[in-house]
Tab-separated table of C-alpha atoms in Angstrom:
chain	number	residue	atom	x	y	z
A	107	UNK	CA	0.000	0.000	0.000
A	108	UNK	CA	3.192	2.733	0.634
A	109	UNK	CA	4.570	1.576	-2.604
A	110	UNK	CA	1.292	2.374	-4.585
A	111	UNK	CA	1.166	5.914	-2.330
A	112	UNK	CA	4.860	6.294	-3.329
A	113	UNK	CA	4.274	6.198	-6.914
A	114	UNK	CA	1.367	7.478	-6.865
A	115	UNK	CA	3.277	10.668	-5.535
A	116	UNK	CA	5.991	10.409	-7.803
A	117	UNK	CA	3.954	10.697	-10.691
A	118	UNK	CA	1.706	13.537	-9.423
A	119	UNK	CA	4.956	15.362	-8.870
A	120	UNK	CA	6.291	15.087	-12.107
A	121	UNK	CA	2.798	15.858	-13.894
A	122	UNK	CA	3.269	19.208	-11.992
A	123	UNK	CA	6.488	19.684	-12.870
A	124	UNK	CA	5.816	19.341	-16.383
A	125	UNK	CA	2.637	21.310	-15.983
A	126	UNK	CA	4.966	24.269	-14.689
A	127	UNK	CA	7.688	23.647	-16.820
A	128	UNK	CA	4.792	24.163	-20.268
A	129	UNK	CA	4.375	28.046	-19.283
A	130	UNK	CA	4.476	29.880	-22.078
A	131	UNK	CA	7.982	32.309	-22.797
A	132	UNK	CA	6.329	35.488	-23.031
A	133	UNK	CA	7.600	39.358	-22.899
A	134	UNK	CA	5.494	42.109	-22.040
A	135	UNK	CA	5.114	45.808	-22.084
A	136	UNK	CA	3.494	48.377	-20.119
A	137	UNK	CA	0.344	48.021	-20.644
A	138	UNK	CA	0.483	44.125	-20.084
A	139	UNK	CA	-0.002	43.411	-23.896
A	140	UNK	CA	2.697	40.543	-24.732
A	141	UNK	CA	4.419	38.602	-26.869
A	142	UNK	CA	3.828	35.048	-26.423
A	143	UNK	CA	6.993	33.223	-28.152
A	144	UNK	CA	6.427	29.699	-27.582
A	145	UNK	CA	2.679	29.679	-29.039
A	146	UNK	CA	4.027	32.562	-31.736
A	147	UNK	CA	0.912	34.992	-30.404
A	148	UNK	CA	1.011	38.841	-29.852
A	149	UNK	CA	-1.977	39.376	-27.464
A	150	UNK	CA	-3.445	42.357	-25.929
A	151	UNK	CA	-6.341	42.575	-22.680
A	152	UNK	CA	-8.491	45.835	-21.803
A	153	UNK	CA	-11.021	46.056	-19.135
A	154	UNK	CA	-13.984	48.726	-20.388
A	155	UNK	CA	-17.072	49.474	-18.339
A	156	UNK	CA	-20.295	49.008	-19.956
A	157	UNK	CA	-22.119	52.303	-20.644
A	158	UNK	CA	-25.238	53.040	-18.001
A	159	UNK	CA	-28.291	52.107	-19.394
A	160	UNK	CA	-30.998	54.601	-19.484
A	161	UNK	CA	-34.109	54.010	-22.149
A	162	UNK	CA	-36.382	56.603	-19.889
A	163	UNK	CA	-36.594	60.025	-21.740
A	164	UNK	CA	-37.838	62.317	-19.131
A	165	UNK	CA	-33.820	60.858	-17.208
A	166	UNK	CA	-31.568	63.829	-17.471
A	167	UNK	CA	-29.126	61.605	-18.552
A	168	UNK	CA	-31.020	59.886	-21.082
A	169	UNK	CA	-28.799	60.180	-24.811
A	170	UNK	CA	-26.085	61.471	-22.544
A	171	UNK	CA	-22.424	60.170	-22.585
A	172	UNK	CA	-21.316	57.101	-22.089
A	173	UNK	CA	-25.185	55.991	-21.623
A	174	UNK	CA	-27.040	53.810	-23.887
A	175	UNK	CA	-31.122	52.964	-23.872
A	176	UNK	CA	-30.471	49.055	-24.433
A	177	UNK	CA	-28.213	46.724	-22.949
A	178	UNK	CA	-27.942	45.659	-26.719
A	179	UNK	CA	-26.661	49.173	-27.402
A	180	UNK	CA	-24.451	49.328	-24.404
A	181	UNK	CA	-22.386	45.889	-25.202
A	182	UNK	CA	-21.820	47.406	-28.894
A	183	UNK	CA	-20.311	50.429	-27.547
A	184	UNK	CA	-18.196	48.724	-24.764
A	185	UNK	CA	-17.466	46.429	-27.960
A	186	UNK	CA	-16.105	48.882	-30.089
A	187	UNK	CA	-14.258	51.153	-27.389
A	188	UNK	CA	-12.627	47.963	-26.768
A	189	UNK	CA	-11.085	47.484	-29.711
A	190	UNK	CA	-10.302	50.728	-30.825
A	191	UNK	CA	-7.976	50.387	-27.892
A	192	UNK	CA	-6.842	46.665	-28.364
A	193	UNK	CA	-5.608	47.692	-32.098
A	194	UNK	CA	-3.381	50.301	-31.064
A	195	UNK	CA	-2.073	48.725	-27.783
A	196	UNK	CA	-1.474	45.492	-30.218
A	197	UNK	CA	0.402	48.029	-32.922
A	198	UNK	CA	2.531	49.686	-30.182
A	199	UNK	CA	3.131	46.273	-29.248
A	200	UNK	CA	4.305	44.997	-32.503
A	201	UNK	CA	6.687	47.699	-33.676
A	202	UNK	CA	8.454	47.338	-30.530
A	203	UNK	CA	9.559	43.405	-30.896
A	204	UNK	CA	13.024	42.608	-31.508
A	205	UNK	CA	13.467	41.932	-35.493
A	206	UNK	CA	17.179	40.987	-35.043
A	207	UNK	CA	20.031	41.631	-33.326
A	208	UNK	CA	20.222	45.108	-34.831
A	209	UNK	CA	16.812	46.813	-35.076
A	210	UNK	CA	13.052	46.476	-33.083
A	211	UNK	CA	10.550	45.934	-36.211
A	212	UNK	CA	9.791	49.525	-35.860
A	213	UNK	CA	13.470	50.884	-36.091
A	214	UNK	CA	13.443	48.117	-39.212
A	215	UNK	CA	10.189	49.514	-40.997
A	216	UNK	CA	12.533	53.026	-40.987
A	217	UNK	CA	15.385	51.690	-42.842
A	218	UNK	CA	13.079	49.573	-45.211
A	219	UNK	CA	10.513	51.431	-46.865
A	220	UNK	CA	8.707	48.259	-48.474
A	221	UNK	CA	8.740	46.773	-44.558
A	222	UNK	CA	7.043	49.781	-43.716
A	223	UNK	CA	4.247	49.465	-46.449
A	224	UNK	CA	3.784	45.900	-45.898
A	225	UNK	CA	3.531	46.795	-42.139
A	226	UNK	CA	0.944	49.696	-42.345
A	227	UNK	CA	-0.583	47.515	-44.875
A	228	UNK	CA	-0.821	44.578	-42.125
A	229	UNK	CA	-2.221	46.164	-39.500
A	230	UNK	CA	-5.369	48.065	-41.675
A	231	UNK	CA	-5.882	44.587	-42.616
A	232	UNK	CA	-7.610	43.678	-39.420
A	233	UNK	CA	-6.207	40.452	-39.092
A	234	UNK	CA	-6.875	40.370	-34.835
A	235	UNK	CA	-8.827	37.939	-33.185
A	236	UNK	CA	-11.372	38.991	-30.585
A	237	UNK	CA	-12.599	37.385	-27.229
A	238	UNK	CA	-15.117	39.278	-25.765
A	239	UNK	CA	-16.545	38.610	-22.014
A	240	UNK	CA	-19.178	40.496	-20.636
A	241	UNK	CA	-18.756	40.440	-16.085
A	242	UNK	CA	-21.485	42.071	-14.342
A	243	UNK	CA	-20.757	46.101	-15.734
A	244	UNK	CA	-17.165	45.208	-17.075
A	245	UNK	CA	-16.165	43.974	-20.458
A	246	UNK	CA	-13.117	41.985	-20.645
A	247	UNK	CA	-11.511	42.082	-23.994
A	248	UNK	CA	-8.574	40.552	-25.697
A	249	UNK	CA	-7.124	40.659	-29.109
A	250	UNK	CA	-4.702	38.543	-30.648
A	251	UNK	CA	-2.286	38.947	-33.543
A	252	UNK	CA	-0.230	35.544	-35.035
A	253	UNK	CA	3.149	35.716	-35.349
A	254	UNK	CA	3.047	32.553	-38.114
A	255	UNK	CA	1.187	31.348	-40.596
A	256	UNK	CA	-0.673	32.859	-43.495
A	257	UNK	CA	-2.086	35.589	-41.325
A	258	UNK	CA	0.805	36.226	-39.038
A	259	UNK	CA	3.498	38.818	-39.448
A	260	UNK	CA	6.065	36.925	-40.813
A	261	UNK	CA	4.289	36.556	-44.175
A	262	UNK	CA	3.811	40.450	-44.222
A	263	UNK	CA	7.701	41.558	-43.163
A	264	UNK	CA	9.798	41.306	-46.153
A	265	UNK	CA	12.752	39.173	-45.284
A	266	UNK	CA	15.194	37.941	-47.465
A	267	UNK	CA	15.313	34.173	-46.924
A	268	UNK	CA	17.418	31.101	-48.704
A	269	UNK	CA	19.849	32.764	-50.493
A	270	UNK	CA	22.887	30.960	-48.999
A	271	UNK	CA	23.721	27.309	-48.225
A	272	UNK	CA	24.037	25.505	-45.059
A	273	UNK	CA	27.813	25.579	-44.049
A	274	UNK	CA	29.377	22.515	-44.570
A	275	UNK	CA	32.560	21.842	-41.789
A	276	UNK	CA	35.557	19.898	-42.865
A	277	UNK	CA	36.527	18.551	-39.513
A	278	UNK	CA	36.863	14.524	-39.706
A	279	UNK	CA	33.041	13.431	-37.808
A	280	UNK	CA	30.934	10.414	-38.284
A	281	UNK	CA	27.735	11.640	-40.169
A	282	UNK	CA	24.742	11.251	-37.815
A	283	UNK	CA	21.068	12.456	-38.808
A	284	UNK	CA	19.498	14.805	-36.412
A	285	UNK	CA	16.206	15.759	-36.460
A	286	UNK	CA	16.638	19.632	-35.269
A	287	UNK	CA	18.399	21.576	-33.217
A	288	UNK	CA	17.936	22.779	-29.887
A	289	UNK	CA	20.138	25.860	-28.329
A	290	UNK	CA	20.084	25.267	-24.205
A	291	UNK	CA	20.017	29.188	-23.244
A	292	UNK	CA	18.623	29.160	-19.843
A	293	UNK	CA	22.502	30.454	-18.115
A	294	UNK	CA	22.001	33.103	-20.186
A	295	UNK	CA	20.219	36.339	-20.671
A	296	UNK	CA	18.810	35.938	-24.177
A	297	UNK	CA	16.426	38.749	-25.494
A	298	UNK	CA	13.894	37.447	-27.831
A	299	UNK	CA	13.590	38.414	-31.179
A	300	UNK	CA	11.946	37.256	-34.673
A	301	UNK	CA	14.829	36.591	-36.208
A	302	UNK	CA	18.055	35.586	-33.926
A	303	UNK	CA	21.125	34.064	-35.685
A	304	UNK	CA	23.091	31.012	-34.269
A	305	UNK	CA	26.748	31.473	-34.662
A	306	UNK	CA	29.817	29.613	-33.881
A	307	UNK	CA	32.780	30.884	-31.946
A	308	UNK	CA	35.043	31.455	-34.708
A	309	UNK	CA	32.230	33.408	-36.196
A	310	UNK	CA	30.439	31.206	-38.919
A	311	UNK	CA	26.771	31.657	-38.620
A	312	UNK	CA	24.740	27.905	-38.165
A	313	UNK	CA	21.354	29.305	-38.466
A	314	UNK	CA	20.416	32.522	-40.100
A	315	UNK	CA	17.233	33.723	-42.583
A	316	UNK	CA	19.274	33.299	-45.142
A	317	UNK	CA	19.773	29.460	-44.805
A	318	UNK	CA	16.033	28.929	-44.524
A	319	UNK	CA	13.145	28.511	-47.069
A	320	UNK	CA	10.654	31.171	-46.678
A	321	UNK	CA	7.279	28.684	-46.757
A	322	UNK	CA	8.738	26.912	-43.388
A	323	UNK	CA	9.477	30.435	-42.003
A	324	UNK	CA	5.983	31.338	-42.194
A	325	UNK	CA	3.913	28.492	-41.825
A	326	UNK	CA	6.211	27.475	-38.379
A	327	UNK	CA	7.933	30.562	-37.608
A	328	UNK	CA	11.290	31.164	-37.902
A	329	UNK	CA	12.385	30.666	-33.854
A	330	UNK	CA	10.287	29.230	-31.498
A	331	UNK	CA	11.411	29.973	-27.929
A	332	UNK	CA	10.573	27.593	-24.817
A	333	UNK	CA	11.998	26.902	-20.858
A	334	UNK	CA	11.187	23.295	-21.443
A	335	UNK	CA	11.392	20.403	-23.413
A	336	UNK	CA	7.991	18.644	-23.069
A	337	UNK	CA	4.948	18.716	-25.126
A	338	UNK	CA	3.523	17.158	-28.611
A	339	UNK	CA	4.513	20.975	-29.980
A	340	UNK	CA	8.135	21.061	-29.102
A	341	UNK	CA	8.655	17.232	-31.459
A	342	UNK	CA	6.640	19.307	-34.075
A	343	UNK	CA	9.106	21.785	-34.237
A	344	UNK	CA	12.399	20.185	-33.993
A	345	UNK	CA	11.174	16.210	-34.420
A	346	UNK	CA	11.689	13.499	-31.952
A	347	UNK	CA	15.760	13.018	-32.197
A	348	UNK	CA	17.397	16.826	-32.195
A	349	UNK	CA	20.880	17.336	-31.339
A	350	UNK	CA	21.001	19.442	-27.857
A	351	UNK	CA	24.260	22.067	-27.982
A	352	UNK	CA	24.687	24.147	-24.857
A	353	UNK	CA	24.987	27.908	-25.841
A	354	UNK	CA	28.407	30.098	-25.060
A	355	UNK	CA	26.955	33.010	-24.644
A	356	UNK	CA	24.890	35.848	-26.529
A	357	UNK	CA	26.012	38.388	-29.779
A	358	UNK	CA	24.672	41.206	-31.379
A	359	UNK	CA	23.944	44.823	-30.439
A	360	UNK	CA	20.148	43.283	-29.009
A	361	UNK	CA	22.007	40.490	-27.314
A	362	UNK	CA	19.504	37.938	-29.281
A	363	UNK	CA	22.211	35.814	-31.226
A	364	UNK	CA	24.093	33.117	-29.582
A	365	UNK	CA	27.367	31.694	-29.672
A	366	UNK	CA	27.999	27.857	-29.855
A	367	UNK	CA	31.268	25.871	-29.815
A	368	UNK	CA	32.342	25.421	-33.849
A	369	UNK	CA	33.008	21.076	-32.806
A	370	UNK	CA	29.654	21.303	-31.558
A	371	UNK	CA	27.675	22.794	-34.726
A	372	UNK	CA	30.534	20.524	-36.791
A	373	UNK	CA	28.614	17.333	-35.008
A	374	UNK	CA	25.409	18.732	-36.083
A	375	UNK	CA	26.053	19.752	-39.347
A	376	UNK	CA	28.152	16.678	-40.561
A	377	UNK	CA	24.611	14.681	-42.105
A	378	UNK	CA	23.055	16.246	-45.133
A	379	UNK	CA	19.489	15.250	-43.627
A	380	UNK	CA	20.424	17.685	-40.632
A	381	UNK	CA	21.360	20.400	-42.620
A	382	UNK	CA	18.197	20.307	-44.444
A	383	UNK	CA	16.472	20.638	-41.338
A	384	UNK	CA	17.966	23.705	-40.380
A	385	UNK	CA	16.208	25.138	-44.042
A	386	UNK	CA	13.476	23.688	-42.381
A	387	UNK	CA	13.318	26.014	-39.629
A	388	UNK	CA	13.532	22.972	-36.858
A	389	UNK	CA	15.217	24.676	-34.582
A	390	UNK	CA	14.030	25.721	-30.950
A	391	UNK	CA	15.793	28.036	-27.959
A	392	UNK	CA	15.535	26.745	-24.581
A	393	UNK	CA	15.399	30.229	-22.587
A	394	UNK	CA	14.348	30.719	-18.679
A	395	UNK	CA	11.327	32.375	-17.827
């Protein structure tokens, strides 16, 4: 009977731990709207109170502001004061992520005139989803943006992509096939950013835009970043056999790139299956929370 409590324990304690370890990597501003990395989300929550209903015309306040004389009336206002704010918190939000280790998307957009089109472009296009929920006299909204997919931002920001090849590394290794690759960042302080390069420490990049194929960019996302290594998404992304490299340390003006040892990135690179993957976009950052 102790042995079945004993287990029983042991595997309650490790469904927790793996429940805590799944929490989302997220970043977020002032206004609490953040950037959700590991499910590839921008999201945004306002609180707005619902207007004072007053349908009797003899009321002083009746056709006043912020009244309405239906509770019909008074959730579409809420409704639409909710979102005017939602779009321009989720805006502010999005021109401030990291788009490398050189520029936030919004210091990018000003030194690329077609990123800025695209941008402006992007966010008239009203591509947010809304979750409205009305509690007692308070509306609770939030607004999402994707970061991949057809909808997301990545298909809107022009980036060049796949115009170089994979490195190949002439030091003497026994070819294995690796499914992805997964960065182990949590010693470090990483910032986040769309597009973060992997680099060795004699200075070869391992994993930059332009080694990847645009359509697995977009559809998967370029980086996805998570404290874990659990879950049916994190196979998805780098497949069920990755090769594991422990980072050196950060690069770049944003601190978003990362350093790993050139015998390390020569193990991973030495099958022609693995470099594939890494046009693939299968690669992952392991980052503390």
């Amino acid at each position: 009977m102790k042995r079945i409590r004993l287990i029983s324990l042991l595997l309650s304690l490790i469904i927790l731990s793996v429940s805590l370890g799944s929490k989302p990597i997220e970043d977020k501003d002032i206004y609490a709207s953040y950037v959700n990395w590991t499910d590839q989300l921008i999201v945004s929550n306002v609180k707005e109170t619902i207007p004072k209903i007053v349908f009797d015309e003899d009321d002083p306040e009746f056709s006043g502001k912020n009244t309405a004389t239906s509770q019909g009336k008074a959730h579409s206002m809420a409704r639409k004061k909710a979102k005017e704010k939602l779009k321009v918190r989720l805006s502010q939000r999005l021109e401030s992520i990291l788009f490398n280790a050189d520029y936030t998307i919004f210091e990018y957009t000003q030194v690329n005139q077609q990123a800025r089109l695209r941008l402006n472009s992007y966010i008239g296009a009203e591509k947010e989803e809304y979750d409205f929920q009305f509690v007692k006299n308070v509306l609770e909204a939030k607004a999402s943006l994707p970061i991949k997919g057809k909808d997301g931002i990545l298909a809107h920001i022009p980036m060049e992509y796949g115009t170089e090849r994979v490195p190949e590394f002439s030091e003497d290794v026994i070819p294995v096939e690796f499914s992805g690759l997964v960065v182990d960042a949590r010693h470090l302080f990483v910032k986040r950013a769309l597009f973060p390069k992997i680099q060795t420490d004699r200075g070869l990049d391992v994993y930059s835009p332009l080694y990847v194929k645009d359509a697995y960019a977009v559809e998967t996302g370029y980086i996805v970043y998570r404290a874990d290594q659990n879950g049916k998404a994190y196979e998805t992304k780098v497949g069920k056999n990755p090769y594991f490299v422990l980072a050196l340390s950060t690069a770049g003006k944003n601190q978003t790139d990362l350093i790993i040892p050139t015998d390390e990135a020569a193990k991973f690179l030495s099958h022609p299956e693995s470099r594939k993957n890494i046009t693939r976009c299968r690669v992952l950052i392991l980052v503390s929370q």
